[in-house]
XYZ file of C-alpha atoms in Angstrom:
188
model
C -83.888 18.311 0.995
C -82.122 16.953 -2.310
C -80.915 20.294 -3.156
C -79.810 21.536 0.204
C -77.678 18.011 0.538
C -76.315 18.956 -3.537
C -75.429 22.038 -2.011
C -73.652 21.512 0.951
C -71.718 18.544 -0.806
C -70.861 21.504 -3.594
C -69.610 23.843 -0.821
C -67.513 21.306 0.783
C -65.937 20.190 -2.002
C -64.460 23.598 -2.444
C -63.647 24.682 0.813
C -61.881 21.722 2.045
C -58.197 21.789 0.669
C -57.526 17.786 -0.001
C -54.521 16.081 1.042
C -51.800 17.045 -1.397
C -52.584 20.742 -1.094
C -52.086 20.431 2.458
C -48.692 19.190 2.658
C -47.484 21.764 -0.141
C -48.608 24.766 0.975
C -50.625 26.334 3.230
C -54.487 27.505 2.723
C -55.171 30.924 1.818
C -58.377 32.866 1.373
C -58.052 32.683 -2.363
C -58.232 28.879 -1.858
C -61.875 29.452 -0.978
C -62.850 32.504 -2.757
C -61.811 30.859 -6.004
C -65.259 28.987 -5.817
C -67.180 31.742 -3.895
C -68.626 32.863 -7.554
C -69.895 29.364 -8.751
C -71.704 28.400 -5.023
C -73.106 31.668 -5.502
C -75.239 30.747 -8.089
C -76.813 27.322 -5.945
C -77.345 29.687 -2.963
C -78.897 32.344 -4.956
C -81.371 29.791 -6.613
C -81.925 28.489 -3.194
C -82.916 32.027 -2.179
C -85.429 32.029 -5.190
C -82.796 34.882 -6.916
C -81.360 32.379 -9.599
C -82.779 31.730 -13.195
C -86.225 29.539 -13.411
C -83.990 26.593 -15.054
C -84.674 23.391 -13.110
C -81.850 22.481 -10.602
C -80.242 19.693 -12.603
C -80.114 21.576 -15.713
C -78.191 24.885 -13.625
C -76.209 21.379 -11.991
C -75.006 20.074 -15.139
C -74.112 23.501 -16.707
C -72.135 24.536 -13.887
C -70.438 21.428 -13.915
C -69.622 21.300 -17.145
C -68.271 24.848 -17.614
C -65.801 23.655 -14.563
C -64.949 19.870 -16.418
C -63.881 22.197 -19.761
C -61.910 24.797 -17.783
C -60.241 22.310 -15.875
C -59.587 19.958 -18.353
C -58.104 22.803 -20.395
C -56.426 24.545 -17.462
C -54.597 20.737 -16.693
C -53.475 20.346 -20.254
C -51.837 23.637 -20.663
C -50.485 23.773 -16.888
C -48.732 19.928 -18.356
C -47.429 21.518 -21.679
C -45.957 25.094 -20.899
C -44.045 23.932 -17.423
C -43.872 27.402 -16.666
C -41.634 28.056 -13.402
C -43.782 29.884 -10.309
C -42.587 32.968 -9.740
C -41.968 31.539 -6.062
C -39.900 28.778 -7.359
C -42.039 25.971 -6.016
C -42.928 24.599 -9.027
C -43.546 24.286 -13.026
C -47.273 24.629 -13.119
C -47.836 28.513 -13.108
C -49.225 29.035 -16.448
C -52.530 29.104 -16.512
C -53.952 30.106 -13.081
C -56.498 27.619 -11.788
C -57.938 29.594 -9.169
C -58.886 32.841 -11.612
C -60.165 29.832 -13.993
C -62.291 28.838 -11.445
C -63.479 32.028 -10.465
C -63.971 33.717 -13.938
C -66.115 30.136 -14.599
C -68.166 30.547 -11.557
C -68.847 34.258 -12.043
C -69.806 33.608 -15.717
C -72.090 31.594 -14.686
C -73.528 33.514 -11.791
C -73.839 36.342 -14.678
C -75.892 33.807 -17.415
C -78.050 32.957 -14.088
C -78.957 35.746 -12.428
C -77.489 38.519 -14.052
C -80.616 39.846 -15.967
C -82.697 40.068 -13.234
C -80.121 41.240 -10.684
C -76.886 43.049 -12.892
C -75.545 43.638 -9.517
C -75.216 40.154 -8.624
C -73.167 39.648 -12.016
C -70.289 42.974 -11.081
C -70.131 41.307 -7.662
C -68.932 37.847 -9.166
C -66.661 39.647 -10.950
C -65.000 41.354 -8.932
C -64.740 38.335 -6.094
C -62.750 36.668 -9.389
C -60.894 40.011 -9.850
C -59.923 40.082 -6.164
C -58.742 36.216 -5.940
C -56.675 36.862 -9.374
C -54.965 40.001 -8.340
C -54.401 37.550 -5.068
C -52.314 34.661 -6.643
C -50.171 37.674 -8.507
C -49.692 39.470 -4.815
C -48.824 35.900 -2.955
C -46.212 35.136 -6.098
C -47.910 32.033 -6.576
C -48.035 33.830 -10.205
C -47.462 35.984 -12.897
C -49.837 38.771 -14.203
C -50.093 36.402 -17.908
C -50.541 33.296 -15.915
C -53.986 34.607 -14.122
C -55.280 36.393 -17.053
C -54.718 33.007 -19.119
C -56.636 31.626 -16.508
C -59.873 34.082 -16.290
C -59.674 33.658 -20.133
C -60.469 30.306 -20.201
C -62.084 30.105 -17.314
C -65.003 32.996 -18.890
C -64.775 30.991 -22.385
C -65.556 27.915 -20.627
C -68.411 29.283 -19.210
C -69.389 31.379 -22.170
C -69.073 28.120 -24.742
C -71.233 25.702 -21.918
C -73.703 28.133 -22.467
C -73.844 28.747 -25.729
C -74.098 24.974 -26.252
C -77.298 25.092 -23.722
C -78.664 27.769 -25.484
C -78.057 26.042 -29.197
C -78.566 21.945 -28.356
C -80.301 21.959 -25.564
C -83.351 24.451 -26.580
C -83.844 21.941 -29.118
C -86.945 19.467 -29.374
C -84.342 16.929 -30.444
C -82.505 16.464 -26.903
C -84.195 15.728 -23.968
C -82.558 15.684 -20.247
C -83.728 13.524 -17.084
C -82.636 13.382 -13.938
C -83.995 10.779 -11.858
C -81.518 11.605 -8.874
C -79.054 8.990 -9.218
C -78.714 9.417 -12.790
C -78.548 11.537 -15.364
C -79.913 10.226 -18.660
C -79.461 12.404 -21.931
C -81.659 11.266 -25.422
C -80.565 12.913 -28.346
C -82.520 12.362 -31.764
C -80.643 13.082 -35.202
C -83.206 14.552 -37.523
């Protein structure tokens, strides 16, 4: 029951524009799509489909490949002011939403992508499709989106290379007791 509440509370979150967005613009389908990739990988391991990880380790690596890609994505979009190319304002450069969705469908790749390649090409091109999107709605520039499914597939490629490296180790254990999340680390 846990992990069907974890997941509707993750779907939510990403289909439900909050206030700001509404009064700017209006929703479009790349405003959902953008996180189509990354839900696909809790509703996959729902379906028994995902990776034999435990929930709150695929939790916490999903989440953390979307806290480095948006932390990055925020920093750059603050620094470069780059105009839209539909004038509405200086945050163009790099594109959130192909962030989001390269993230999501690098993860959906490191999760169930051995077992199922398919599943990996589809996540792909969902990201592909909600890039080539914000180009076709000038919301932005061909640069601006591939910036974003840069850092958006490095985010995702460095969270799990940091899995793979720190957390394999004997030195690091991980609990979640489902309220918290408690990390040990021993120094050798």
């Amino acid at each position: 029951m846990k992990h069907a509440l974890l997941l509707l509370a993750f779907l939510i979150a990403g289909v439900i524009p909050n206030q700001a967005q509404t009064e700017t613009r209006s929703s479009t389908i790349d405003d959902v799509a953008q996180h189509l990739p990354m839900a696909s990988v809790f509703v996959l391991k729902a379906c028994g489909m995902g990776s034999n990880e435990a929930w709150a380790s695929t939790l916490a690596t999903c989440a953390a490949t979307y806290l480095i890609g948006t932390g990055t994505t925020w920093a750059l979009k603050q620094t470069t002011n780059e105009l839209r190319p539909d004038g509405s304002d200086r945050h163009s450069l790099p594109s959130g939403h192909a962030m989001y969705a390269f993230a999501g469908a690098t993860a959906l790749r490191h999760e169930c992508g051995k077992k199922y390649p398919w599943i990996a090409v589809a996540g792909y091109s969902v990201a592909t499709l909600v890039a080539a999107d914000r180009v076709r709605l000038r919301r932005h520039y061909t640069h601006d989106v591939i910036c974003g499914a840069a850092i958006g597939a490095l985010s995702g490629e460095l969270t799990y290379y940091i899995k793979r490296r720190l957390l394999r180790s004997k030195n690091v254990d991980i609990a979640f007791t489902g309220q918290t999340l408690n990390v040990r680390c021993t120094i050798p």
